[in-house]
Short mmCIF file of C-alpha atoms in Angstrom, two decimals:
data_model
loop_
_atom_site.label_atom_id
_atom_site.label_comp_id
_atom_site.label_asym_id
_atom_site.label_seq_id
_atom_site.Cartn_x
_atom_site.Cartn_y
_atom_site.Cartn_z
CA MET G 1 -57.14 69.26 -112.23
CA PHE G 2 -57.05 72.92 -113.13
CA PHE G 3 -59.94 75.09 -114.26
CA VAL G 4 -59.37 77.83 -116.84
CA THR G 5 -61.37 80.95 -117.42
CA PRO G 6 -63.30 81.38 -120.67
CA ALA G 7 -61.32 82.62 -123.70
CA TYR G 8 -63.52 85.55 -124.28
CA ALA G 9 -62.66 86.90 -120.86
CA GLU G 10 -58.97 86.90 -121.72
CA GLU G 11 -59.38 88.34 -125.28
CA ALA G 12 -61.63 91.24 -124.29
CA PRO G 13 -59.78 94.50 -124.71
CA ALA G 14 -58.95 96.33 -121.63
CA ALA G 15 -60.20 99.60 -122.98
CA ALA G 16 -63.72 98.25 -123.62
CA THR G 17 -64.13 97.09 -120.02
CA GLY G 18 -62.29 99.97 -118.55
CA THR G 19 -60.45 97.67 -116.06
CA ASP G 20 -57.01 96.15 -115.85
CA ALA G 21 -56.39 92.63 -117.21
CA HIS G 22 -54.88 91.64 -113.90
CA ALA G 23 -57.81 92.87 -111.83
CA ALA G 24 -59.27 90.65 -109.10
CA PRO G 25 -61.76 88.07 -110.39
CA ALA G 26 -65.42 88.48 -109.73
CA ALA G 27 -67.14 86.86 -106.80
CA GLY G 28 -67.62 83.15 -107.31
CA GLU G 29 -64.98 83.01 -110.08
CA VAL G 30 -62.50 80.09 -109.85
CA HIS G 31 -58.78 80.69 -109.33
CA THR G 32 -56.60 79.36 -112.14
CA GLU G 33 -53.75 78.33 -109.76
CA THR G 34 -55.59 75.85 -107.50
CA GLY G 35 -58.91 75.25 -109.22
CA VAL G 36 -60.73 75.74 -105.89
CA ALA G 37 -63.37 78.39 -105.45
CA GLU G 38 -62.97 80.89 -102.71
CA GLY G 39 -64.58 79.86 -99.44
CA GLU G 40 -64.67 76.13 -100.35
CA HIS G 41 -62.10 75.24 -97.68
CA ALA G 42 -64.41 76.30 -94.92
CA ARG G 43 -67.35 74.19 -96.11
CA GLY G 44 -68.20 70.56 -95.00
CA PRO G 45 -67.56 68.63 -91.66
CA PHE G 46 -64.42 66.78 -90.63
CA PRO G 47 -64.30 63.52 -92.74
CA PRO G 48 -64.38 61.02 -89.83
CA PHE G 49 -67.45 62.82 -88.48
CA ASP G 50 -69.16 63.05 -91.82
CA SER G 51 -72.38 61.04 -91.59
CA THR G 52 -72.28 60.28 -95.29
CA THR G 53 -69.11 58.15 -94.77
CA TYR G 54 -70.31 56.13 -91.75
CA ALA G 55 -71.13 53.07 -93.85
CA SER G 56 -67.71 52.93 -95.49
CA GLN G 57 -66.01 53.59 -92.15
CA LEU G 58 -67.92 50.73 -90.51
CA LEU G 59 -67.08 48.47 -93.42
CA TRP G 60 -63.38 49.21 -93.17
CA LEU G 61 -63.55 48.78 -89.38
CA VAL G 62 -65.09 45.32 -89.79
CA ILE G 63 -62.55 44.39 -92.47
CA THR G 64 -59.63 45.62 -90.33
CA PHE G 65 -60.92 43.85 -87.22
CA GLY G 66 -61.43 40.63 -89.20
CA VAL G 67 -57.92 40.79 -90.65
CA PHE G 68 -56.46 41.50 -87.21
CA TYR G 69 -58.50 38.68 -85.68
CA LEU G 70 -57.35 36.23 -88.35
CA LEU G 71 -53.75 37.41 -87.89
CA MET G 72 -54.00 36.88 -84.15
CA GLN G 73 -55.67 33.48 -84.52
CA LYS G 74 -53.47 32.09 -87.30
CA VAL G 75 -50.07 33.66 -86.67
CA ILE G 76 -49.57 35.47 -83.38
CA ALA G 77 -51.52 33.20 -81.00
CA PRO G 78 -49.89 29.95 -82.29
CA ARG G 79 -46.45 31.49 -81.96
CA ILE G 80 -47.16 32.69 -78.44
CA GLY G 81 -48.58 29.26 -77.55
CA ALA G 82 -45.52 27.52 -78.99
CA ILE G 83 -43.21 29.80 -77.02
CA LEU G 84 -45.17 29.19 -73.82
CA ASP G 85 -45.12 25.42 -74.43
CA GLN G 86 -41.37 25.51 -75.01
CA ARG G 87 -40.82 27.49 -71.84
CA HIS G 88 -43.11 25.18 -69.87
CA THR G 89 -41.27 22.14 -71.22
CA ARG G 90 -37.90 23.69 -70.44
CA ILE G 91 -38.98 24.64 -66.92
CA SER G 92 -40.28 21.10 -66.35
CA GLN G 93 -37.00 19.64 -67.59
CA ASP G 94 -35.03 22.01 -65.37
CA LEU G 95 -37.16 21.06 -62.37
CA GLU G 96 -36.68 17.35 -63.09
CA GLU G 97 -32.93 17.88 -63.48
CA ALA G 98 -32.83 19.84 -60.22
CA GLY G 99 -34.75 17.06 -58.46
CA ARG G 100 -32.40 14.43 -59.84
CA LEU G 101 -29.33 16.42 -58.79
CA LYS G 102 -30.83 16.96 -55.32
CA ALA G 103 -31.48 13.23 -54.98
CA GLU G 104 -27.91 12.47 -56.04
CA ALA G 105 -26.59 15.07 -53.58
CA ASP G 106 -28.69 13.59 -50.75
CA ALA G 107 -27.44 10.10 -51.61
CA ALA G 108 -23.85 11.36 -51.67
CA VAL G 109 -24.32 13.06 -48.31
CA GLN G 110 -25.79 9.90 -46.81
CA THR G 111 -22.93 7.83 -48.23
CA TYR G 112 -20.39 10.30 -46.86
CA GLU G 113 -22.02 10.31 -43.43
CA GLY G 114 -22.09 6.50 -43.43
CA GLU G 115 -18.44 6.29 -44.42
CA LEU G 116 -17.53 8.92 -41.83
CA ALA G 117 -19.37 7.02 -39.09
CA ALA G 118 -17.66 3.77 -40.16
CA ALA G 119 -14.28 5.52 -40.16
CA ARG G 120 -14.92 6.95 -36.71
CA ALA G 121 -15.98 3.54 -35.38
CA LYS G 122 -12.93 1.95 -36.96
CA SER G 123 -10.61 4.60 -35.53
CA ASN G 124 -12.19 4.14 -32.09
CA ALA G 125 -11.74 0.40 -32.37
CA ILE G 126 -8.13 0.82 -33.51
CA GLY G 127 -7.51 3.26 -30.64
CA SER G 128 -9.05 0.91 -28.10
CA ALA G 129 -7.05 -2.03 -29.46
CA ALA G 130 -3.87 0.05 -29.40
CA ARG G 131 -4.56 1.16 -25.81
CA ASP G 132 -5.30 -2.40 -24.73
CA ALA G 133 -2.18 -3.66 -26.49
CA ALA G 134 -0.06 -0.91 -24.92
CA LYS G 135 -1.52 -1.65 -21.49
CA ALA G 136 -0.91 -5.37 -21.91
CA LYS G 137 2.63 -4.77 -23.12
CA ALA G 138 3.32 -2.37 -20.27
CA GLU G 139 1.90 -4.87 -17.78
CA GLU G 140 4.02 -7.63 -19.27
CA GLU G 141 7.13 -5.48 -19.17
CA ARG G 142 6.34 -4.47 -15.59
CA ARG G 143 5.99 -8.10 -14.59
CA ALA G 144 9.22 -8.97 -16.36
CA VAL G 145 11.02 -6.11 -14.60
CA GLU G 146 9.55 -7.14 -11.25
CA ALA G 147 10.60 -10.75 -11.84
CA SER G 148 14.06 -9.65 -12.84
CA LEU G 149 14.31 -7.39 -9.80
CA SER G 150 13.04 -10.18 -7.57
CA GLU G 151 15.66 -12.54 -8.93
CA LYS G 152 18.35 -9.92 -8.51
CA ILE G 153 17.18 -9.22 -4.98
CA LYS G 154 17.25 -12.92 -4.16
CA ALA G 155 20.71 -13.25 -5.65
CA ALA G 156 21.86 -10.19 -3.70
CA GLU G 157 20.38 -11.55 -0.50
CA LEU G 158 22.14 -14.87 -1.08
CA ARG G 159 25.36 -13.01 -1.81
CA ILE G 160 24.91 -10.88 1.28
CA GLY G 161 24.24 -14.01 3.33
CA GLU G 162 27.36 -15.62 2.00
CA ILE G 163 29.36 -12.48 2.69
CA LYS G 164 27.91 -12.25 6.19
CA ALA G 165 28.65 -15.91 6.85
CA LYS G 166 32.17 -15.51 5.55
CA ALA G 167 32.57 -12.31 7.53
CA PHE G 168 31.34 -14.00 10.67
CA ALA G 169 33.70 -16.89 10.01
CA ASP G 170 36.56 -14.47 9.42
CA VAL G 171 35.59 -12.54 12.55
CA GLY G 172 35.88 -15.72 14.63
CA THR G 173 39.24 -16.51 13.14
CA ILE G 174 40.40 -12.93 13.55
CA ALA G 175 39.14 -12.91 17.14
CA GLU G 176 40.94 -16.12 17.87
CA GLU G 177 44.14 -14.81 16.34
CA THR G 178 43.80 -11.51 18.12
CA ALA G 179 43.16 -13.23 21.44
CA ALA G 180 46.18 -15.48 20.99
CA ALA G 181 48.35 -12.45 20.18
CA VAL G 182 47.06 -10.52 23.19
CA VAL G 183 47.70 -13.46 25.51
CA ASP G 184 51.18 -13.84 24.03
CA GLN G 185 51.94 -10.21 24.64
CA LEU G 186 50.52 -10.17 28.14
CA ILE G 187 51.83 -13.40 29.64
CA GLY G 188 54.57 -14.11 27.17
CA GLY G 189 53.40 -17.60 26.38
CA THR G 190 51.30 -19.49 23.88
CA VAL G 191 47.74 -20.67 24.41
CA ALA G 192 46.14 -23.63 22.76
CA LYS G 193 43.89 -22.78 19.81
CA ALA G 194 41.12 -24.89 21.25
CA ASP G 195 41.07 -22.81 24.42
CA VAL G 196 41.13 -19.58 22.47
CA ALA G 197 38.26 -20.78 20.20
CA ALA G 198 36.24 -21.83 23.24
CA ALA G 199 36.79 -18.44 24.88
CA VAL G 200 35.73 -16.56 21.70
CA ALA G 201 32.63 -18.74 21.36
CA ALA G 202 31.71 -18.07 24.97
CA ALA G 203 32.14 -14.31 24.37
CA LYS G 204 29.84 -14.46 21.29
CA LYS G 205 27.17 -16.22 23.29
CA GLU G 206 27.33 -13.59 26.00
CA ALA G 207 27.15 -10.81 23.44
#
């Protein structure tokens, strides 16, 4: 809102007053541009520290605090509580899932260890059975070879005995023939086979 100077001040002739129309206004006169008297800006305390406004300031403080309290109680706190409940529920579910997975893993490990122990026992049993079977087979083959060798040795001994007997028989015959030939060459006559056989037999006994 602007304040204007009185009309008579503007219509007064300059000559009557003896001053210029654009001269500076008198002390205490209001400026037409701002409507604020000179020196008014420097008067009065800072508004927040003005004791005349304490009541209104306290009222607005109470109203603001009440609105903020209601906002916290009705909007912000329930949302924060819901978020915390959701996170707590999710963490609980994750912990239960982790426990279930750990139990399944432990059961799988126990099953694997049991199967591994059974497989090791089975392999040891199979190895022992295979070793026993191989030893039994080797022993049986050894006995069969020994029996076969024994039979061959017996047959060879019999054959050798036959050959020796035949050789001894042939030796007697050969000796008799040789003796008869020697006597024929030495004395120029024949000797009875019985005498020659008796002489060869006597020589064998002496030898």
